[in-house]
Amino acid sequence: MYGLAPPSGKSEREPAMAGTSAIDPAAWYPENMAPRSNEWIYTLSDSQIGDLMDAIKPLEEQKIDIKDITREIFYLPKLGPALEDVYHHLTEGRGFILIRGLPVSEMSRWQAGAAFFGMGTYLGRAVSQNPMGHVLGHVKDLGKDYEDPMVRGYQTSARMKFHCDQCDYVGLLCLQTAKSGGSSLIASSITVYNEMHKRRPDLAETLTKPFYFTKHGEVAPGEDPWYTMPVFAFYDGYLSIRSAGAHVRKSQNLPGVPKLTVTDVEALEMFQKIAEEIYMPMEFEVGDIQFLHNHVMMHTRTAFKDHKEPERKRHLMRLWLTDPEGRPTPPGFRENISGIEVEGTVYTAPLDMLEGAGVDKK
């Protein structure tokens, strides 16, 4: 289809308060959402693709670095209004969207990255995804061990626990699919909270206290290797959720982090158990772009097997976008979800990832 349909049966948000269910348009169940794919899949039209190429051409001629692309210089008269609708669906609707049809096979790697980054400027500001300052990131198997506390899941081929990223919105652009597996799985974290409140309100309350999250060793000198925040955070009538996945579990091996109580473990396990009950699978096609609102959504992927040829390996470009004007969050919350920076971090936008290493190549 061409065009972004309005949400069907959208619930109105009511002020969220601890100890009660959350009424929010982002609280959905897969059986209600999957049949309405026309509402959350937006297919680019030929004129909108032309719009993107028109925006890219002068920047390419001027040799503009992708990291320096702004909304002001990436003018999209035809696609721009649709991206404003995408923003509304992320912030005031279901919390996710899939944009289909970017012709990456007909574009250079730079053109694909510029198009993706430029579209992101209509939703927020790109932030660093690692200590190297990569504002254009890459999800690719580097053969690393997911159980290593210093390893992030995007460097492996393993199935990860449901999680959300350290930003307001995360975007993924599919450049290559895996030989098998690697399906995207998404779930409403608002629905997880509602189910926990219904089944075990005591455990839902447990997750409103601060928990320790690992920084995966990505710290500045003298900085703690962890940060703390609640899983369920209520503020100004909004519920914002930080998924209790591997980041909490891996923090247990860090100095200064208290051990989880039996109740903590039970609450965290129930959080993940419910996410596994209410997720919706989403199969990526080459050229698909997925945007998720991290405060109301969780995501993961199934384990995958890759092609042997390097150029055919599963490869997603990634954006982490911050939006201080978006969902209200408690004081101190935003400092921990605005990307990753250490002393001396310099922003870069590499076009690929160096195989077998933990850094990207320019």
XYZ file of C-alpha atoms in Angstrom, residues 106-340:
235
model
C 20.358 -0.084 -6.511
C 22.158 2.320 -4.167
C 25.759 2.629 -3.093
C 26.489 1.900 0.571
C 26.992 5.629 1.152
C 23.655 6.457 -0.501
C 21.825 3.860 1.621
C 23.452 5.167 4.795
C 22.713 8.788 3.878
C 19.064 8.006 3.088
C 18.624 6.144 6.379
C 20.418 8.787 8.448
C 18.555 11.605 6.698
C 15.193 9.998 7.406
C 16.219 9.659 11.030
C 16.702 13.423 11.339
C 12.917 13.778 11.013
C 12.459 11.727 14.203
C 15.310 12.798 16.475
C 19.061 13.380 16.788
C 21.474 10.508 16.232
C 23.640 9.607 19.251
C 26.713 7.442 19.675
C 26.135 3.688 19.881
C 29.547 2.724 21.278
C 32.769 4.277 22.682
C 34.053 4.797 19.110
C 31.311 7.379 18.553
C 29.453 5.569 15.768
C 26.226 7.450 15.049
C 25.594 5.102 12.134
C 25.903 1.628 13.602
C 25.900 -1.919 12.283
C 24.338 -5.154 13.494
C 26.492 -8.000 12.258
C 27.822 -11.267 13.678
C 31.468 -10.919 14.719
C 31.637 -14.419 16.179
C 31.537 -13.148 19.757
C 30.041 -14.869 22.810
C 26.701 -13.418 23.923
C 27.353 -14.610 27.505
C 30.494 -12.479 27.783
C 29.584 -9.515 30.050
C 31.635 -7.198 27.818
C 29.885 -8.275 24.598
C 26.747 -6.717 23.140
C 24.214 -8.910 21.415
C 24.495 -7.143 18.053
C 28.034 -8.585 17.714
C 26.745 -12.173 17.839
C 24.353 -14.511 16.018
C 22.606 -15.596 19.237
C 19.013 -15.065 20.182
C 18.953 -12.286 22.750
C 16.606 -11.588 25.613
C 13.969 -8.949 25.005
C 15.536 -5.550 25.530
C 15.449 -1.906 24.526
C 18.350 0.315 23.497
C 19.917 3.351 25.185
C 17.954 5.951 23.256
C 14.402 7.099 22.607
C 13.959 5.516 19.166
C 15.966 2.780 17.456
C 15.993 2.331 13.690
C 17.176 -0.701 11.723
C 17.746 -0.808 7.959
C 18.070 -4.291 6.432
C 20.903 -4.513 3.895
C 21.208 -8.317 3.886
C 19.180 -11.112 5.451
C 20.694 -14.240 7.026
C 20.880 -17.641 5.372
C 18.289 -18.749 7.938
C 16.805 -17.272 11.092
C 17.298 -13.736 12.331
C 13.597 -12.836 12.463
C 12.765 -9.615 14.321
C 10.567 -10.087 17.391
C 8.822 -7.104 18.972
C 6.606 -6.785 22.048
C 4.740 -4.041 23.865
C 6.447 -3.451 27.202
C 3.301 -1.609 28.338
C 1.373 -4.847 27.813
C 4.018 -6.741 29.795
C 3.509 -4.324 32.687
C -0.288 -4.704 32.487
C -0.029 -8.492 32.523
C 2.358 -8.417 35.489
C 0.053 -6.042 37.355
C -2.887 -8.357 36.674
C -1.129 -11.616 37.589
C 1.380 -10.552 40.253
C 1.000 -6.929 41.331
C 3.643 -7.489 44.010
C 6.240 -8.350 41.358
C 5.171 -5.415 39.185
C 5.805 -3.186 42.202
C 9.251 -4.757 42.669
C 10.271 -3.543 39.209
C 9.475 0.080 40.104
C 12.628 0.253 42.257
C 16.072 1.006 40.734
C 18.001 -1.919 39.229
C 21.641 -2.058 38.141
C 22.402 -2.176 34.389
C 25.845 -2.981 32.953
C 27.620 -0.539 30.653
C 29.470 -3.459 28.999
C 32.834 -1.884 29.860
C 32.006 1.213 27.798
C 32.986 3.743 30.456
C 35.152 6.811 30.939
C 38.067 6.721 33.432
C 36.770 6.820 36.998
C 33.191 6.134 35.934
C 31.127 3.319 37.443
C 30.738 0.321 35.100
C 26.979 0.357 35.728
C 24.012 2.694 36.017
C 20.755 2.357 37.925
C 17.156 2.965 36.938
C 13.773 1.333 37.486
C 12.307 -1.083 34.970
C 8.865 0.507 35.385
C 9.188 4.298 35.700
C 6.107 6.469 36.278
C 6.379 10.203 35.706
C 4.020 13.027 34.762
C 1.248 10.586 33.903
C 3.430 8.431 31.622
C 4.879 4.955 32.067
C 8.325 4.434 30.518
C 9.921 0.998 30.637
C 13.526 -0.191 30.400
C 13.559 -3.866 29.513
C 15.074 -6.092 32.161
C 17.203 -8.286 29.925
C 20.872 -9.253 29.773
C 21.970 -5.758 30.855
C 20.642 -6.423 34.374
C 21.818 -10.033 34.518
C 25.353 -9.192 33.370
C 25.660 -6.383 35.923
C 25.767 -9.009 38.676
C 29.429 -9.719 37.892
C 30.481 -6.093 38.352
C 32.146 -4.767 41.515
C 29.871 -2.759 43.767
C 26.626 -4.248 42.433
C 24.456 -5.870 45.141
C 23.118 -9.328 44.478
C 19.571 -9.654 43.272
C 17.080 -10.911 45.840
C 14.910 -13.954 45.264
C 11.979 -11.608 44.635
C 14.047 -9.544 42.175
C 14.916 -12.654 40.175
C 11.307 -13.823 40.176
C 10.129 -10.425 38.919
C 12.778 -10.237 36.199
C 12.032 -13.771 35.037
C 8.315 -13.056 34.898
C 9.000 -9.920 32.844
C 10.847 -11.972 30.210
C 8.335 -14.842 30.398
C 5.418 -12.558 29.581
C 7.385 -10.908 26.751
C 7.844 -14.383 25.240
C 4.072 -14.864 25.423
C 2.982 -11.639 23.741
C 5.581 -10.888 21.055
C 4.876 -10.418 17.361
C 7.361 -11.668 14.717
C 8.335 -9.361 11.895
C 10.240 -10.694 8.890
C 12.683 -8.218 7.366
C 13.036 -7.866 3.635
C 16.050 -6.189 2.075
C 15.339 -2.455 2.130
C 13.014 -2.581 5.153
C 13.404 0.055 7.880
C 12.021 -0.633 11.360
C 11.583 2.164 13.910
C 10.720 1.396 17.555
C 9.973 3.607 20.558
C 12.196 2.183 23.304
C 10.096 3.452 26.223
C 7.070 1.360 25.201
C 8.572 -1.379 23.024
C 11.011 -4.264 23.369
C 12.747 -6.193 20.654
C 15.030 -9.097 19.990
C 15.674 -11.524 17.139
C 15.878 -15.243 16.664
C 19.267 -16.908 16.386
C 20.549 -17.103 12.833
C 22.972 -18.870 10.522
C 24.900 -16.748 8.076
C 26.185 -17.188 4.555
C 29.894 -17.937 4.229
C 30.501 -15.137 1.753
C 31.280 -11.890 3.638
C 29.215 -9.786 1.252
C 26.134 -11.948 1.889
C 26.248 -11.929 5.694
C 23.257 -10.609 7.630
C 23.757 -6.865 7.933
C 21.542 -4.199 9.453
C 22.393 -0.517 9.698
C 21.281 0.996 12.993
C 20.345 4.413 14.333
C 19.956 5.449 17.953
C 17.876 8.616 18.121
C 17.342 10.915 21.095
C 14.275 13.122 21.454
C 14.266 15.221 24.666
C 10.907 16.683 23.643
C 9.318 13.240 23.443
C 7.872 11.069 26.212
C 8.312 12.684 29.672
C 10.795 10.757 31.825
C 11.847 11.031 35.492
C 14.839 13.203 36.491
C 18.082 11.293 35.891
C 16.420 8.860 33.487
C 17.478 10.547 30.267
C 21.170 10.695 31.198
C 21.315 6.910 30.880
C 19.387 6.562 27.613
C 21.103 9.148 25.412
C 23.724 7.010 23.720
C 27.211 5.958 24.783
